[in-house]
Coordinates of C-alpha atoms and ligand atoms in Angstrom, one line a residue:
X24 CA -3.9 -17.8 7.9
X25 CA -6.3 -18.4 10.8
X26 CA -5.1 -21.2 11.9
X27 CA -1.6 -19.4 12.0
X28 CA -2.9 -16.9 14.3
X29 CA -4.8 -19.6 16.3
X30 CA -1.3 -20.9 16.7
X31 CA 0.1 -18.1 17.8
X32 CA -2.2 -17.1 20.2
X33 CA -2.3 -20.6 21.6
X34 CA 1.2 -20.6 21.7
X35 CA 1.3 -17.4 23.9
X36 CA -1.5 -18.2 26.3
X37 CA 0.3 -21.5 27.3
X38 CA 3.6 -19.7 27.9
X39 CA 2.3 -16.8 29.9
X40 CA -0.3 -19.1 31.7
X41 CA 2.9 -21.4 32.4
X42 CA 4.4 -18.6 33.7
X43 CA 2.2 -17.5 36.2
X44 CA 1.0 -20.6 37.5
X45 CA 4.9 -21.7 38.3
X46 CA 5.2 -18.2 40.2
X47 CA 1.9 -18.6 41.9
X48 CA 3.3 -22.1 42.6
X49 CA 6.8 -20.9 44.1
X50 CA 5.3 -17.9 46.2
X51 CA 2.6 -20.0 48.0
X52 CA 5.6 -22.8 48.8
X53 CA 7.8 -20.0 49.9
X54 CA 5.1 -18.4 52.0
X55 CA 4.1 -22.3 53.7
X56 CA 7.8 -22.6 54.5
X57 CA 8.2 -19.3 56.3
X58 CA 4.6 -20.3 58.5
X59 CA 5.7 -24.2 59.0
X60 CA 9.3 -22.6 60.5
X61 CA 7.5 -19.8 62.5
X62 CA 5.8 -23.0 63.8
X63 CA 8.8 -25.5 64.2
X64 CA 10.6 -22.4 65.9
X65 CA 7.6 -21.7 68.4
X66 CA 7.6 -25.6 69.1
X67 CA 11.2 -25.4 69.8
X68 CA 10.7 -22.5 72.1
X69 CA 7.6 -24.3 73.9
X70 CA 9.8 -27.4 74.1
X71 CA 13.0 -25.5 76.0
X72 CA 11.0 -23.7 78.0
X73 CA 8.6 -27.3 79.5
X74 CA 11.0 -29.5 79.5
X75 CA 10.1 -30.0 83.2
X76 CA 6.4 -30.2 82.4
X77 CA 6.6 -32.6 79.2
X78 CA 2.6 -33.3 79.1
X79 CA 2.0 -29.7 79.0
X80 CA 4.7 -29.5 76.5
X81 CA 3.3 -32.4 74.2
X82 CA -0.5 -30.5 75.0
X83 CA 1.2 -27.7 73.7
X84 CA 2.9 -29.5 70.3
X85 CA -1.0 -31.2 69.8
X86 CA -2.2 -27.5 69.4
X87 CA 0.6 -25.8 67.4
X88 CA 0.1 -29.3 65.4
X89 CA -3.5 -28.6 65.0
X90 CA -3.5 -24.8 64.1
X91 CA -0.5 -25.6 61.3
X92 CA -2.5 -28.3 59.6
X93 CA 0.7 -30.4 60.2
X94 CA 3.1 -32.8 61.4
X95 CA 5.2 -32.0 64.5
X96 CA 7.9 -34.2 65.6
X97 CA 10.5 -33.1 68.9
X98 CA 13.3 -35.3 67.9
X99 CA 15.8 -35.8 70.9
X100 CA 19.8 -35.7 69.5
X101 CA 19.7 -39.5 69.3
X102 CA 17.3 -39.2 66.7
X103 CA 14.3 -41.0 69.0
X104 CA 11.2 -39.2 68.5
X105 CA 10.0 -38.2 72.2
X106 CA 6.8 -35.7 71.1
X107 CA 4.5 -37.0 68.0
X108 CA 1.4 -35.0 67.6
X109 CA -0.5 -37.7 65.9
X110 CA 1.5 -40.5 68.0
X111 CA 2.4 -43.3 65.9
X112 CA 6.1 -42.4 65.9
X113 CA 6.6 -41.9 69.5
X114 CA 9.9 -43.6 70.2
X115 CA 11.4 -44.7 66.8
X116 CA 14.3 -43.6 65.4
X117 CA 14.4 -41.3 62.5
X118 CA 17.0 -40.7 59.8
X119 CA 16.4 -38.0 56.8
X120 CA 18.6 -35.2 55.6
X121 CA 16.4 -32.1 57.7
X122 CA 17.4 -34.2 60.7
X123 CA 21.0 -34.7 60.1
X124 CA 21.5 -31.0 59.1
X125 CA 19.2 -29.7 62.1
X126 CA 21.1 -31.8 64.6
X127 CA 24.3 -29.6 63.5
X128 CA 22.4 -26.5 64.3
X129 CA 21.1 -25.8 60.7
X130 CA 17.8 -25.3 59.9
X131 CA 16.4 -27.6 56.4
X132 CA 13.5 -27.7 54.6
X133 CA 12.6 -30.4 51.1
X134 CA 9.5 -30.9 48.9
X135 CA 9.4 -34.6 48.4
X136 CA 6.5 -37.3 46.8
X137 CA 4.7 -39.1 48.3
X138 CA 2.3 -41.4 47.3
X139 CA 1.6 -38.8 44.7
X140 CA 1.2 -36.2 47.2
X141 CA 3.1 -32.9 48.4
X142 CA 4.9 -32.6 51.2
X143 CA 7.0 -29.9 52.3
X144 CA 9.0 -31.3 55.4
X145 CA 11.2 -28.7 57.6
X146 CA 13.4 -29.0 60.3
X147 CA 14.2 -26.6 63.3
X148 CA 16.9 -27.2 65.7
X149 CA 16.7 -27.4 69.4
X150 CA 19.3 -25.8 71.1
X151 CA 20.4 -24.7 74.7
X152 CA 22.9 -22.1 75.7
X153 CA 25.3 -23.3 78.7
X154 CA 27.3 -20.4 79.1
X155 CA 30.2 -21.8 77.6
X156 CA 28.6 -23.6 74.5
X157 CA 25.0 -24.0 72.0
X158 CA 24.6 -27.5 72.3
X159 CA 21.9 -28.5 70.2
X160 CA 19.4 -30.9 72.2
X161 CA 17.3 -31.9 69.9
X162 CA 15.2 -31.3 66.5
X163 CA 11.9 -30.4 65.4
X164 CA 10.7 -32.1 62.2
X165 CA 7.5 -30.4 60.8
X166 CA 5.7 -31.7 58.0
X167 CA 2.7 -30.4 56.0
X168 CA 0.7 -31.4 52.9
X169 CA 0.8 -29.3 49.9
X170 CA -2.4 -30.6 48.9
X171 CA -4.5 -26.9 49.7
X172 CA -1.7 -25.2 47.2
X173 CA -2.1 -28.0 44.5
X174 CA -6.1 -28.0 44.6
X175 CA -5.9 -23.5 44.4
X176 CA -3.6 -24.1 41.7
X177 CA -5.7 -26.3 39.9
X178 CA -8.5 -23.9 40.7
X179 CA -6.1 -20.9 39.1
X180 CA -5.4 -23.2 36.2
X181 CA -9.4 -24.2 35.4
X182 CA -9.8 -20.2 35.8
X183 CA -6.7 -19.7 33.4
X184 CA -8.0 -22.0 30.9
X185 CA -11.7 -20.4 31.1
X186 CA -10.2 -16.9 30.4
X187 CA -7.7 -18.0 28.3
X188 CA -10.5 -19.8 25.4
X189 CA -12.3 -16.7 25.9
X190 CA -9.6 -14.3 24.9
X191 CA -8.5 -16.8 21.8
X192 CA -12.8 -16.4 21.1
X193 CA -12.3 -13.1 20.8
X194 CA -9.2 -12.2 19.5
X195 CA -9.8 -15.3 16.7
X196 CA -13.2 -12.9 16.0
X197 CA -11.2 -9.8 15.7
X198 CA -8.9 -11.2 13.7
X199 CA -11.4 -12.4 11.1
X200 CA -13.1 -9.2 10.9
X201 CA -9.8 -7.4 10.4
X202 CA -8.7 -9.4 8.0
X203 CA -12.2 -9.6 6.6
X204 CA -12.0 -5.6 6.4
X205 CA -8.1 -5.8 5.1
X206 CA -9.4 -8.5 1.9
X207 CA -12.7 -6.9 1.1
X208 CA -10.9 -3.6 -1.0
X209 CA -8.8 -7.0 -2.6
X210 CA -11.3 -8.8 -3.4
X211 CA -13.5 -6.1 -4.6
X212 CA -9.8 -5.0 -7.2
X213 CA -9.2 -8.8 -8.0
X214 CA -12.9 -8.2 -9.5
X215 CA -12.2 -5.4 -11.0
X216 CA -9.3 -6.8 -12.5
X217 CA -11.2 -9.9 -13.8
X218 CA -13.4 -7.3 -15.3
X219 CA -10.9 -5.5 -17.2
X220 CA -9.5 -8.4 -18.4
X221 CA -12.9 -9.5 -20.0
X222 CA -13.0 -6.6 -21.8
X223 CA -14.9 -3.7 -19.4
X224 CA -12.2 -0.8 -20.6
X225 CA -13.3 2.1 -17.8
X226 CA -14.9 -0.1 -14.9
X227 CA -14.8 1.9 -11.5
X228 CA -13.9 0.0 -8.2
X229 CA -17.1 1.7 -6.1
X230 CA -16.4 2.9 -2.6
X231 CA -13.8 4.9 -0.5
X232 CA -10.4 3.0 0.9
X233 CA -7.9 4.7 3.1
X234 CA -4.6 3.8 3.1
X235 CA -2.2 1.8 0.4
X236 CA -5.5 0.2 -0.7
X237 CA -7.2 3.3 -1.2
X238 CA -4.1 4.5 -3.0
X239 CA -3.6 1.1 -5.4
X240 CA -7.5 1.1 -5.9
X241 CA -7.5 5.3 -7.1
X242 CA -4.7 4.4 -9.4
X243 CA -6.6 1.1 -10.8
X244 CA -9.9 3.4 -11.6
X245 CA -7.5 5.9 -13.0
X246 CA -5.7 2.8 -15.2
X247 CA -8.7 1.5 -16.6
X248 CA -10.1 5.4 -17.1
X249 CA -7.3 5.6 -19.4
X250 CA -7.4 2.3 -20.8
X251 CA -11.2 3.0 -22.0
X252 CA -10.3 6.4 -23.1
X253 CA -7.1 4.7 -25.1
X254 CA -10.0 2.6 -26.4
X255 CA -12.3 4.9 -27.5
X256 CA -10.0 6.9 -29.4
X257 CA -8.0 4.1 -30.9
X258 CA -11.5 3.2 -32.4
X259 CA -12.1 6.6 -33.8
X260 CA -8.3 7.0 -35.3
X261 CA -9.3 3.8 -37.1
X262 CA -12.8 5.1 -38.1
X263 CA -11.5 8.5 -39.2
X264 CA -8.8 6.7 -41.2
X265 CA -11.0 4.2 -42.9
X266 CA -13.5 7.4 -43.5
X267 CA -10.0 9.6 -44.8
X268 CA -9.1 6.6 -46.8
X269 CA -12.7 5.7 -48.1
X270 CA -13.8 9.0 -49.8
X271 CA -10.1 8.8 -52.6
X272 CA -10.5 5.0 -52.5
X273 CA -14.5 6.2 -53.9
X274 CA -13.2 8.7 -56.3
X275 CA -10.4 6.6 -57.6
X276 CA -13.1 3.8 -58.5
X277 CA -15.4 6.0 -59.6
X278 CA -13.1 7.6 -61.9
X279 CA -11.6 3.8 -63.3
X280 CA -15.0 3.4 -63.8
X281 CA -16.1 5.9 -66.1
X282 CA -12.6 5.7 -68.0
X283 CA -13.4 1.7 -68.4
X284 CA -17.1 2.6 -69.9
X285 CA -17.0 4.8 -73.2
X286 CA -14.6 5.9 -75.4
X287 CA -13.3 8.3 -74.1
X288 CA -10.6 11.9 -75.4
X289 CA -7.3 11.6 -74.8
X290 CA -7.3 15.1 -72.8
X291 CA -10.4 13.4 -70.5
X292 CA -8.2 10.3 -69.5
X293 CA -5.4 13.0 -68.6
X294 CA -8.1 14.8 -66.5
X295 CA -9.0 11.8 -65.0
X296 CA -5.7 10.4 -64.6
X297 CA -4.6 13.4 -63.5
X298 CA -7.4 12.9 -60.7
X299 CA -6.6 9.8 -59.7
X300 CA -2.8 10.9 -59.2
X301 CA -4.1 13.3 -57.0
X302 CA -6.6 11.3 -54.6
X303 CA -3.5 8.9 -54.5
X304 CA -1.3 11.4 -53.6
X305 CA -4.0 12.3 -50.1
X306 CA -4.1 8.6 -49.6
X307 CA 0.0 8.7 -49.4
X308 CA -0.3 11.6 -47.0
X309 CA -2.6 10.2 -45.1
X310 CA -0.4 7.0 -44.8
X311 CA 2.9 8.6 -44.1
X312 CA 1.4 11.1 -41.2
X313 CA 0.3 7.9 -39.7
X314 CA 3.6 6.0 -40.2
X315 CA 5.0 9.1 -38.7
X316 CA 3.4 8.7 -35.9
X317 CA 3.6 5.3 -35.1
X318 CA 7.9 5.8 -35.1
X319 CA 7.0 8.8 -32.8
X320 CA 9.7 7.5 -30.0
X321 CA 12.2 7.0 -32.6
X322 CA 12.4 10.1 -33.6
X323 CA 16.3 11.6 -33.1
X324 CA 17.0 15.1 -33.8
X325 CA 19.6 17.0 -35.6
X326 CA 20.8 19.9 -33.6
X327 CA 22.1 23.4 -35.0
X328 CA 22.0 26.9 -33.7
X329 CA 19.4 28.4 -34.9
X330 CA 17.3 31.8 -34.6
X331 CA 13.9 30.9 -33.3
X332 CA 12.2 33.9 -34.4
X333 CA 13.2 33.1 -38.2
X334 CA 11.7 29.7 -37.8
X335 CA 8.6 31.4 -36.5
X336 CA 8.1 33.5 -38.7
X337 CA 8.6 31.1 -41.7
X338 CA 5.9 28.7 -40.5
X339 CA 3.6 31.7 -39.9
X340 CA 4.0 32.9 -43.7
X341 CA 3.6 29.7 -44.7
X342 CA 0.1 28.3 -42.9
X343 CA -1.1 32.2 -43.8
X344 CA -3.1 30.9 -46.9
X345 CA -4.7 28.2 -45.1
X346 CA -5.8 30.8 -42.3
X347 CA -7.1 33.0 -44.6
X348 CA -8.9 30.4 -46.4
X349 CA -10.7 29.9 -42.9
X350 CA -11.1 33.3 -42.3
X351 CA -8.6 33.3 -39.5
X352 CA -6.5 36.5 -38.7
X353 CA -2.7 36.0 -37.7
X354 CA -1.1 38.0 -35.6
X355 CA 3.1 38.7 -34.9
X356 CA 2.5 40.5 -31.6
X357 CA 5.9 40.2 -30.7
X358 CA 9.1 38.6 -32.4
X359 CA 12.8 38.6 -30.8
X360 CA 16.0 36.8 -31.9
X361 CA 17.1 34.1 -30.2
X362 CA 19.4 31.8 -30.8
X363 CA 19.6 28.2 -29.3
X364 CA 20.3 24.8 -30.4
X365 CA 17.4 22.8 -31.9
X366 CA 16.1 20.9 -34.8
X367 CA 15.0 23.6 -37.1
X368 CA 12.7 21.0 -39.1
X369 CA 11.4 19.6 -35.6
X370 CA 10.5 22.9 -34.5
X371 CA 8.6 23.8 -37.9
X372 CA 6.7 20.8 -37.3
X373 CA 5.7 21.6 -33.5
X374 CA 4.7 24.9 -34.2
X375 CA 2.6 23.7 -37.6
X376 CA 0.8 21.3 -35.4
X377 CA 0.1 24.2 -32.9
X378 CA -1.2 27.1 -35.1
X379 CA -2.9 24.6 -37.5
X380 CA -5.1 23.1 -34.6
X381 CA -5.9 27.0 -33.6
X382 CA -6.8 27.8 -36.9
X383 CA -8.9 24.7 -37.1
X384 CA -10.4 24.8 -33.9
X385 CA -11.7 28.5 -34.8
X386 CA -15.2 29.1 -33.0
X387 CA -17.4 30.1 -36.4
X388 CA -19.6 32.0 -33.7
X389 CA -16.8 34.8 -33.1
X390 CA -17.4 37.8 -35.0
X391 CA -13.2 37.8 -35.6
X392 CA -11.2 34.5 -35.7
X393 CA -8.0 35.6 -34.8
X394 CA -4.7 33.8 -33.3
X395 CA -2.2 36.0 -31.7
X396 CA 1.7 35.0 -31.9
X397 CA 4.3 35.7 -29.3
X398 CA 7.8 35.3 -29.1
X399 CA 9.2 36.7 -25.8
X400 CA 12.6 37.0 -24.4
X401 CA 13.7 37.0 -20.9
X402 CA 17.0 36.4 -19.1
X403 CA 17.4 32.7 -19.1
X404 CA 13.8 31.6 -21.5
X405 CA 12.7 32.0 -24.3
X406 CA 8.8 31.7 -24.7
X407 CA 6.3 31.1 -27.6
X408 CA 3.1 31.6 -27.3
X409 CA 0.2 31.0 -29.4
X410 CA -3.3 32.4 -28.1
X411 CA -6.7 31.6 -30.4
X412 CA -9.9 32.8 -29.9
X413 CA -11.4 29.5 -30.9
X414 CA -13.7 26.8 -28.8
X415 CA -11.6 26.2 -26.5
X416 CA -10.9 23.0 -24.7
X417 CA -13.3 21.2 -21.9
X418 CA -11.2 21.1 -18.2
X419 CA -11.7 17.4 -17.9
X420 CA -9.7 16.9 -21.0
X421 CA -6.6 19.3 -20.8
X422 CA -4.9 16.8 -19.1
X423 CA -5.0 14.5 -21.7
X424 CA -4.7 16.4 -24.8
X425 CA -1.2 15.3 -25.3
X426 CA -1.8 12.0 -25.3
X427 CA -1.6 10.1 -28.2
X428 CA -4.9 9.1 -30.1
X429 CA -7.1 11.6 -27.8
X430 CA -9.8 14.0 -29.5
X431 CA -12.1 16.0 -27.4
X432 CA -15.0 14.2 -29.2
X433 CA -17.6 14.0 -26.4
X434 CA -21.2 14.7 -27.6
X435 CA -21.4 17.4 -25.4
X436 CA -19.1 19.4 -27.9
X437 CA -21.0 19.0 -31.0
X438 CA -18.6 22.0 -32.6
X439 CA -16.2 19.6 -33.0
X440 CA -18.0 17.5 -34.5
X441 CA -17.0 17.7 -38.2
X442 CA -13.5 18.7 -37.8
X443 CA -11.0 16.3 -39.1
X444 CA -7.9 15.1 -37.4
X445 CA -6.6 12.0 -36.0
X446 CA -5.5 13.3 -32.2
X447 CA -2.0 12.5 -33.1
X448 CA -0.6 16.4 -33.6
X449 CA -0.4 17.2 -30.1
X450 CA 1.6 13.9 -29.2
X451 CA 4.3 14.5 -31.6
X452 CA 4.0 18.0 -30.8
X453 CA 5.2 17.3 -26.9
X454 CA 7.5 14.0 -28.2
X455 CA 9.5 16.6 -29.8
X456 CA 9.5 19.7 -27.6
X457 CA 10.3 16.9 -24.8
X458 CA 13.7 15.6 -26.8
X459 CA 14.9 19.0 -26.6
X460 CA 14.3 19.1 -23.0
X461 CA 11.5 22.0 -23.4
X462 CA 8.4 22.3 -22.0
X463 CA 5.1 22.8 -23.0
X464 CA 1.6 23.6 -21.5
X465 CA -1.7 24.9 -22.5
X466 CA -4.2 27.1 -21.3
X467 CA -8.0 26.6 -22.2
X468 CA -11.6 27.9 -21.5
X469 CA -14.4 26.4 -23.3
X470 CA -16.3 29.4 -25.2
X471 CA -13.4 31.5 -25.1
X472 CA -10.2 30.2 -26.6
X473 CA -6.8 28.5 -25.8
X474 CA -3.1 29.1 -25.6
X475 CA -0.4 27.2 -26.3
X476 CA 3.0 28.3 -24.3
X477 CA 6.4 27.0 -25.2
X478 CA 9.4 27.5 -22.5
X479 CA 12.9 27.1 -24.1
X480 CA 15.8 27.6 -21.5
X481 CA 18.5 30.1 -23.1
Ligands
ADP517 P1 -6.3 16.4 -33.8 O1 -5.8 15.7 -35.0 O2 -7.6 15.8 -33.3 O3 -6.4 17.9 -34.0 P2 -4.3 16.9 -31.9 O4 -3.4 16.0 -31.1 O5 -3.6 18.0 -32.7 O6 -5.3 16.0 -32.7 O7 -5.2 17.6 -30.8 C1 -5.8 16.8 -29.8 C2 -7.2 17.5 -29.4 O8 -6.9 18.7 -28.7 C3 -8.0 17.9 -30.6 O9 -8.8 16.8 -31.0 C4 -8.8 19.0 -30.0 O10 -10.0 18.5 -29.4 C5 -7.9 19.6 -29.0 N1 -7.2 20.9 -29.4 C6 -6.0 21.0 -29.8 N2 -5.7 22.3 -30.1 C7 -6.8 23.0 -29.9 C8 -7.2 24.4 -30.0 N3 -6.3 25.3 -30.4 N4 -8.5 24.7 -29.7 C9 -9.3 23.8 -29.3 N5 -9.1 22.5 -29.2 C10 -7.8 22.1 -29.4

C-alpha cells in the first residue's frame, strides 16, 4: 500500500515540478528576447543615426554589446558584416534564416544548439525612410547565451528536488500514521475475532472508535455479548433438562428395583407400575415441550374468528387451580368481546405461558400474590394485559427476555433461584403473537412486579 502512495506522490511531484520548470523556462526566454530586441533596435537606432561617424558608432555597438552580455553584428544588405563587437567576423558574409527575414523588413528570433550550449539569436532590421520608400539598409544580428537561464534553472530544479523529497518525507509519514490509526481498530477486531473463534463467547473489543469502525466494533461486542449469553443459557437448558429428566429416570429405577427384589402383591406392582407410568408420562412432557420448541419457526396457524375475551377467560379458569395452589389471587378486571381472526389454540398457549410465568414468578415476600387481567377495547386495538405483583424483571435483561433459551439466572437474583423452567415460554410466546402480526411488550421493575401487554389491531 505504501509503496502505492509513494507512487503516487512521486508521480505527482514530477508532473507539477515538470510543469513549472518548463514555464519558468519559457518566461525567462520570452523576457531575454524582448531585452536582446530592445538592444538590437537601440543598435539599429545608434547605427542610422552615426552612419557619418562609424568609430563612434562601432564604440557605441562595443558598449550596447557589453551591457547585453551579447553578440552584436550590423549586417550591411549584402550580407558583409561591417560592425562585430568582438571582431572576428568583420567583413565575412553571413547567411541564416534571422538575416534573410530581417533583410525583408521582418524582425526573427531562434533558439538553436550549439556545442551543447543555448543560444537565442535575434535579428532587427535596419531601415531608412526616403520619402518615397523604407528601404531596409542593413540588419542587426544579436546573439546571447542562454547559459545564466539554464544554470537558475538547474538551481530551481536542485531547490524543486530538495522540497519535493521533503514533502514525499512527510506526507509518506502522514500516511503511515493514518493508515496506522485507520488499521489499529482492525487489527484490534481481527483479534477479537480470533478470540471468538477460540472459544472466548463475550470478549469486549476495549476502547472508543468513531466512525464505521466504531459502529462495526459496537455491533461485534454486542455479537459476542449475545453469543456468550446464548452460551450460558444453552448450557443451563441442558442442565435443567438433564436435572428434569434425572429425578423420573431416579424414580423409575428405584421403583424397578424394589419390584425386581422381593415378592411382591399384585396391588403393590400396580402401585408401582402405576408410578412408573406416571414419571414416564413427565419425562414425555418434558420431551414434547422441548420438541415444541425446537419446530418453533415452523409453526403455521389456523385462523378463525374468534371472541378473544372467551379464550381469556377459558385459560384463566383453567390455570385457577394452579394459582391457588401457589397462593396467587386472579383477577378479571376488565373483559370485552372482541372478535378477530386468530388461532384459538395459539392464543391459549400465549396467554398460558404469560400468566403461568406471573404466577410462578410470584414474590413469596408480598403479603398478597395477586395478578390482575385486562382485556380492553378501543377503536382500532384490542389490548390484553396481564400485571403481577411478583419479582419483577432486572432492566438489563428485559431486552432479552424473549429470546430463546434466556433465564434471568444471575446470582444477583437468588429468588429465582429454584424456579424451574427452561426460558423457552417467552420465545414461543412472541413466535406466535408475531405470526399473527401482533405485538407484544413488557413492563418490569425489580421488587415490584411486571406486565405483560398484548396489542391486537381490530
Ligand atoms: P422460563 O421457562 O424460564 O420461565 P420464559 O421464556 O417463560 O422461560 O421466561 C424467560 C425469563 O423471563 C424467565 O426465566 C424469567 O426470568 C423472566 N420472566 C418471565 N415472566 C416473568 C414474570 N412475570 N415475572 C418475573 N420474571 C419473569
Amino acid at each position: 500500500m505504501l509503496i502505492i502512495y509513494s507512487i503516487i506522490i512521486v508521480l505527482t511531484l514530477t508532473g507539477v515540478s515538470f510543469l513549472i520548470l518548463n514555464n519558468y523556462k519559457n518566461t525567462r526566454i520570452k523576457n531575454e528576447e524582448i531585452r536582446l530586441f530592445q538592444t538590437g533596435n537601440i543598435v539599429a537606432d545608434t547605427y542610422k543615426s552615426n552612419m557619418e561617424d562609424i568609430i563612434f558608432a562601432r564604440f557605441m555597438v562595443k558598449s550596447y554589446g557589453k551591457q547585453a552580455n551579447a553578440r552584436i553584428l550590423v549586417i550591411d544588405n549584402n550580407r558583409k558584416v561591417i560592425m562585430d563587437n568582438y571582431n572576428s567576423y568583420m567583413g565575412k558574409k553571413l547567411d541564416n534564416d534571422e538575416i534573410k527575414a530581417s533583410l525583408k523588413g521582418k524582425s526573427k528570433s531562434g533558439l538553436y544548439e550549439i556545442e551543447d550550449k543555448e543560444v537565442l539569436q535575434l535579428s532587427v532590421p535596419i531601415t531608412m525612410n526616403t520619402g518615397l520608400e523604407t528601404k531596409v539598409i542593413g540588419v542587426v544580428l544579436v546573439s546571447a547565451s542562454m547559459d545564466s537561464v539554464n544554470s537558475d534553472m538547474e538551481n530551481l530544479k536542485n531547490n524543486i528536488l530538495k522540497i519535493s523529497t521533503f514533502g514525499l518525507i512527510i506526507s509518506l509519514l502522514l500516511i503511515t500514521i493514518a493508515a496506522n490509526n485507520m488499521t489499529k481498530p482492525l487489527k484490534t477486531l481481527t483479534h477479537g475475532v480470533e478470540k471468538i473463534s477460540a472459544g472466548h463467547l463475550g470478549y469486549q473489543v476495549e476502547g472508543k472508535y468513531n466512525g464505521e469502525i466504531g459502529l462495526l466494533i459496537d455491533s461485534f461486542n454486542h455479537m459476542s455479548y449475545k453469543l456468550n449469553s446464548i452460551e450460558k443459557n444453552r448450557k443451563n437448558l441442558i442442565n435443567n433438562i438433564s436435572h428434569e429428566l434425572k429425578t423420573p429416570l431416579t424414580s423409575i429405577k428405584t421403583l424397578i428395583e424394589s419390584l425386581s427384589f422381593g415378592d411382591n402383591d399384585i396391588e403393590i406392582y400396580k402401585e408401582y407400575l402405576q408410578d412408573i407410568y406416571e414419571e414416564s408420562n413427565r419425562m414425555e412432557e418434558l420431551v414434547n415441550y422441548i420438541m415444541a420448541s425446537i419446530k418453533l419457526e415452523d409453526i403455521t396457524l389456523e385462523l378463525k374468528e374468534e371472541n378473544i375475551g372467551e379464550i381469556l377467560e377459558e385459560t384463566v379458569k383453567f390455570i385457577t387451580p394452579y394459582a391457588e395452589k401457589n397462593n396467587v389471587q386472579l383477577k378479571i378486571m376488565e373483559m370485552e368481546d372482541i372478535i378477530v381472526k386468530c388461532d384459538k389454540n395459539k392464543l391459549k398457549e400465549v396467554l398460558l405461558n404469560i400468566l403461568d410465568n406471573s404466577i410462578k414468578y410470584g414474590d413469596e415476600n408480598k403479603e398478597i400474590k395477586e395478578v390482575k387481567i385486562f382485556l380492553v377495547k378501543e377503536k382500532h386495538k384490542g389490548t390484553i394485559i396481564v400485571e403481577d405483583n411478583g419479582l419483577g424483571i432486572p432492566e438489563e435483561s428485559l431486552n432479552n427476555i424473549f429470546d430463546r433459551d434466556f433465564r434471568v439466572l444471575d446470582g444477583s437474583f437468588p429468588s429465582y433461584k429454584n424456579i424451574e423452567g427452561y426460558g423457552l415460554g417467552l420465545s414461543i410466546v412472541k413466535n406466535i403473537i408475531d405470526k399473527h402480526k401482533w405485538s407484544i411488550l413488557v413492563e418490569s421493575e425489580l421488587g415490584l412486579g411486571s406486565k405483560f401487554i398484548i396489542n391486537i389491531p381490530i
